[in-house]
mmCIF file of C-alpha atoms in Angstrom:
data_model
loop_
_atom_site.group_PDB
_atom_site.id
_atom_site.type_symbol
_atom_site.label_atom_id
_atom_site.label_comp_id
_atom_site.label_asym_id
_atom_site.label_seq_id
_atom_site.Cartn_x
_atom_site.Cartn_y
_atom_site.Cartn_z
ATOM 1 C CA TYR A 1 105.658 -10.577 25.010
ATOM 2 C CA PHE A 2 102.048 -11.606 24.890
ATOM 3 C CA THR A 3 99.159 -10.208 26.911
ATOM 4 C CA ILE A 4 96.916 -12.307 29.118
ATOM 5 C CA ILE A 5 93.623 -10.742 30.146
ATOM 6 C CA PHE A 6 92.213 -12.081 33.395
ATOM 7 C CA GLU A 7 88.527 -11.470 34.027
ATOM 8 C CA ASN A 8 86.518 -12.067 37.178
ATOM 9 C CA ASP A 9 82.867 -13.017 37.486
ATOM 10 C CA GLU A 10 81.922 -9.320 37.588
ATOM 11 C CA GLY A 11 83.526 -8.712 34.197
ATOM 12 C CA LYS A 12 86.410 -6.666 35.645
ATOM 13 C CA GLN A 13 89.632 -7.209 33.755
ATOM 14 C CA TYR A 14 93.312 -7.199 34.644
ATOM 15 C CA LYS A 15 95.948 -7.287 31.902
ATOM 16 C CA HIS A 16 99.311 -8.955 32.340
ATOM 17 C CA ASN A 17 102.117 -8.715 29.779
ATOM 18 C CA GLN A 18 104.161 -11.917 29.870
ATOM 19 C CA LEU A 19 107.682 -11.785 28.481
ATOM 20 C CA VAL A 20 108.804 -14.602 26.198
ATOM 21 C CA PRO A 21 112.256 -16.009 25.350
ATOM 22 C CA PRO A 22 115.013 -15.032 24.845
ATOM 23 C CA TYR A 23 115.381 -13.652 28.345
ATOM 24 C CA LYS A 24 117.939 -11.259 29.773
ATOM 25 C CA TYR A 25 117.323 -12.314 33.376
ATOM 26 C CA ASP A 26 116.634 -15.640 35.109
ATOM 27 C CA PHE A 27 113.578 -14.310 36.969
ATOM 28 C CA GLN A 28 111.814 -13.708 33.623
ATOM 29 C CA GLU A 29 112.165 -17.374 32.679
ATOM 30 C CA LYS A 30 111.079 -18.443 36.165
ATOM 31 C CA GLN A 31 107.972 -16.244 35.908
ATOM 32 C CA LEU A 32 106.863 -17.903 32.650
ATOM 33 C CA ILE A 33 107.487 -21.416 34.006
ATOM 34 C CA GLU A 34 105.574 -20.655 37.215
ATOM 35 C CA LEU A 35 102.665 -19.024 35.368
ATOM 36 C CA VAL A 36 102.185 -21.850 32.870
ATOM 37 C CA THR A 37 102.699 -24.752 35.268
ATOM 38 C CA ARG A 38 100.350 -23.283 37.898
ATOM 39 C CA LEU A 39 97.682 -23.113 35.204
ATOM 40 C CA GLY A 40 98.269 -26.811 34.495
ATOM 41 C CA ILE A 41 99.529 -26.248 30.956
ATOM 42 C CA LYS A 42 102.238 -28.500 29.539
ATOM 43 C CA LEU A 43 105.419 -26.530 28.924
ATOM 44 C CA ASN A 44 107.842 -27.886 26.317
ATOM 45 C CA LEU A 45 111.439 -27.915 27.498
ATOM 46 C CA PRO A 46 114.027 -26.588 26.772
ATOM 47 C CA SER A 47 112.267 -24.288 24.257
ATOM 48 C CA LEU A 48 109.745 -23.030 26.869
ATOM 49 C CA ASP A 49 106.918 -22.990 24.329
ATOM 50 C CA PHE A 50 103.330 -24.148 24.858
ATOM 51 C CA ASP A 51 99.939 -24.082 23.212
ATOM 52 C CA THR A 52 98.621 -20.592 23.995
ATOM 53 C CA ASP A 53 95.061 -21.707 23.144
ATOM 54 C CA GLU A 54 95.118 -23.617 26.435
ATOM 55 C CA LEU A 55 95.104 -20.249 28.252
ATOM 56 C CA ILE A 56 91.646 -19.361 26.936
ATOM 57 C CA GLY A 57 88.950 -19.795 29.561
ATOM 58 C CA LYS A 58 91.382 -21.310 32.065
ATOM 59 C CA PRO A 59 90.029 -20.829 35.616
ATOM 60 C CA CYS A 60 92.546 -19.605 38.182
ATOM 61 C CA HIS A 61 92.972 -17.390 41.207
ATOM 62 C CA LEU A 62 94.847 -14.227 40.316
ATOM 63 C CA VAL A 63 96.653 -12.867 43.368
ATOM 64 C CA LEU A 64 97.194 -9.118 43.241
ATOM 65 C CA LYS A 65 99.217 -6.994 45.641
ATOM 66 C CA TRP A 66 99.205 -3.267 46.300
ATOM 67 C CA LYS A 67 102.209 -1.283 45.107
ATOM 68 C CA PHE A 68 102.766 2.399 45.942
ATOM 69 C CA ASN A 69 103.491 4.749 43.041
ATOM 70 C CA ASN A 70 105.589 7.633 44.387
ATOM 71 C CA ASP A 71 105.026 9.799 41.305
ATOM 72 C CA GLU A 72 101.237 9.672 41.582
ATOM 73 C CA GLY A 73 101.099 9.340 45.372
ATOM 74 C CA LYS A 74 98.695 6.425 45.328
ATOM 75 C CA TYR A 75 98.530 2.641 45.349
ATOM 76 C CA PHE A 76 97.758 0.495 42.329
ATOM 77 C CA THR A 77 97.261 -3.236 41.964
ATOM 78 C CA ASP A 78 100.152 -5.297 40.675
ATOM 79 C CA PHE A 79 100.183 -8.939 39.577
ATOM 80 C CA SER A 80 101.839 -11.135 42.181
ATOM 81 C CA PHE A 81 101.155 -14.778 41.235
ATOM 82 C CA ILE A 82 98.514 -17.292 40.200
ATOM 83 C CA LYS A 83 97.054 -19.922 42.481
ATOM 84 C CA PRO A 84 95.783 -23.066 40.781
ATOM 85 C CA TYR A 85 92.031 -23.471 40.604
ATOM 86 C CA LYS A 86 90.550 -26.479 42.380
ATOM 87 C CA ASN A 87 87.097 -27.854 41.616
ATOM 88 C CA GLY A 88 84.556 -26.245 43.915
ATOM 89 C CA ASP A 89 86.579 -23.059 44.500
ATOM 90 C CA GLY A 90 84.828 -19.800 43.777
ATOM 91 C CA ILE A 91 86.737 -17.581 41.360
ATOM 92 C CA VAL A 92 86.889 -14.098 42.799
ATOM 93 C CA ASN A 93 90.058 -12.343 41.572
ATOM 94 C CA LYS A 94 89.450 -9.187 43.584
ATOM 95 C CA PRO A 95 92.245 -7.167 45.154
ATOM 96 C CA ILE A 96 92.355 -6.991 48.925
ATOM 97 C CA PRO A 97 90.807 -3.644 49.964
ATOM 98 C CA LYS A 98 93.215 -0.869 50.960
ATOM 99 C CA ASP A 99 93.846 -0.760 54.678
ATOM 100 C CA GLU A 100 93.655 2.416 56.785
ATOM 101 C CA LYS A 101 97.430 2.942 56.635
ATOM 102 C CA MET A 102 97.377 2.867 52.826
ATOM 103 C CA LYS A 103 94.447 5.293 52.682
ATOM 104 C CA ALA A 104 96.193 7.637 55.117
ATOM 105 C CA GLU A 105 99.398 7.479 53.086
ATOM 106 C CA GLU A 106 97.524 8.410 49.922
ATOM 107 C CA ASN A 107 95.606 11.204 51.648
ATOM 108 C CA GLY A 108 98.710 12.420 53.447
ATOM 109 C CA ASP A 109 100.677 12.783 50.231
ATOM 110 C CA ASN A 110 97.815 14.586 48.530
ATOM 111 C CA ASN A 111 97.293 16.929 51.467
ATOM 112 C CA GLN A 112 100.995 17.753 51.715
ATOM 113 C CA SER A 113 101.014 19.554 48.401
ATOM 114 C CA LYS A 114 97.787 21.413 49.265
ATOM 115 C CA ASP A 115 99.092 22.407 52.690
ATOM 116 C CA SER A 116 102.319 23.756 51.253
ATOM 117 C CA LEU A 117 100.344 26.469 49.455
ATOM 118 C CA SER A 118 98.532 27.616 52.575
ATOM 119 C CA ASN A 119 101.035 27.160 55.388
ATOM 120 C CA GLU A 120 102.863 29.910 57.246
ATOM 121 C CA SER A 121 106.112 29.506 55.301
ATOM 122 C CA ASN A 122 104.306 30.756 52.191
ATOM 123 C CA PRO A 123 104.499 34.594 52.217
ATOM 124 C CA PHE A 124 101.427 34.858 49.988
ATOM 125 C CA ALA A 125 99.258 32.433 51.975
ATOM 126 C CA ASN A 126 97.423 35.018 54.068
ATOM 127 C CA ALA A 127 97.212 37.830 51.536
ATOM 128 C CA ASN A 128 93.708 39.305 51.678
ATOM 129 C CA GLY A 129 93.856 41.593 48.698
ATOM 130 C CA PRO A 130 96.463 42.846 46.256
ATOM 131 C CA ILE A 131 100.108 42.050 46.882
ATOM 132 C CA ASP A 132 102.150 45.209 47.384
ATOM 133 C CA ILE A 133 105.091 45.124 44.991
ATOM 134 C CA SER A 134 106.509 48.332 43.693
ATOM 135 C CA ASP A 135 106.798 48.828 39.927
ATOM 136 C CA ASP A 136 110.579 49.139 40.320
ATOM 137 C CA ASP A 137 110.807 45.547 41.566
ATOM 138 C CA LEU A 138 108.958 44.095 38.554
ATOM 139 C CA PRO A 139 111.156 42.706 35.757
ATOM 140 C CA PHE A 140 108.930 44.070 32.971
#
């Protein structure tokens, strides 16, 4: 693969690793064709090669989408597609702000783990002092 670094007018960067042939799956080939042709770069067929120097400084609209990461319990931006740049368009390349549902989902997942330590099903949640365990019950 090769890495393309997209940068907006604020200097914020987004990295995208683009797979190159040979491909295991058809969608990988389709992604390369779509990426290069939307940028207006000539793609040589059937080899699917092109002059990578043409990528440098190429204006485009990078469309990002939010994707939820279950392991971390939060959303991150993921590359969706590129829209061709037309003369006169402003280049922004900013993700759409999280909506209230997304924020609540992130906060809800984070609060769940905190609540589980203080809820009534936890026998140690309301202990105001030492926990009474006899020495006979201790394994050491």
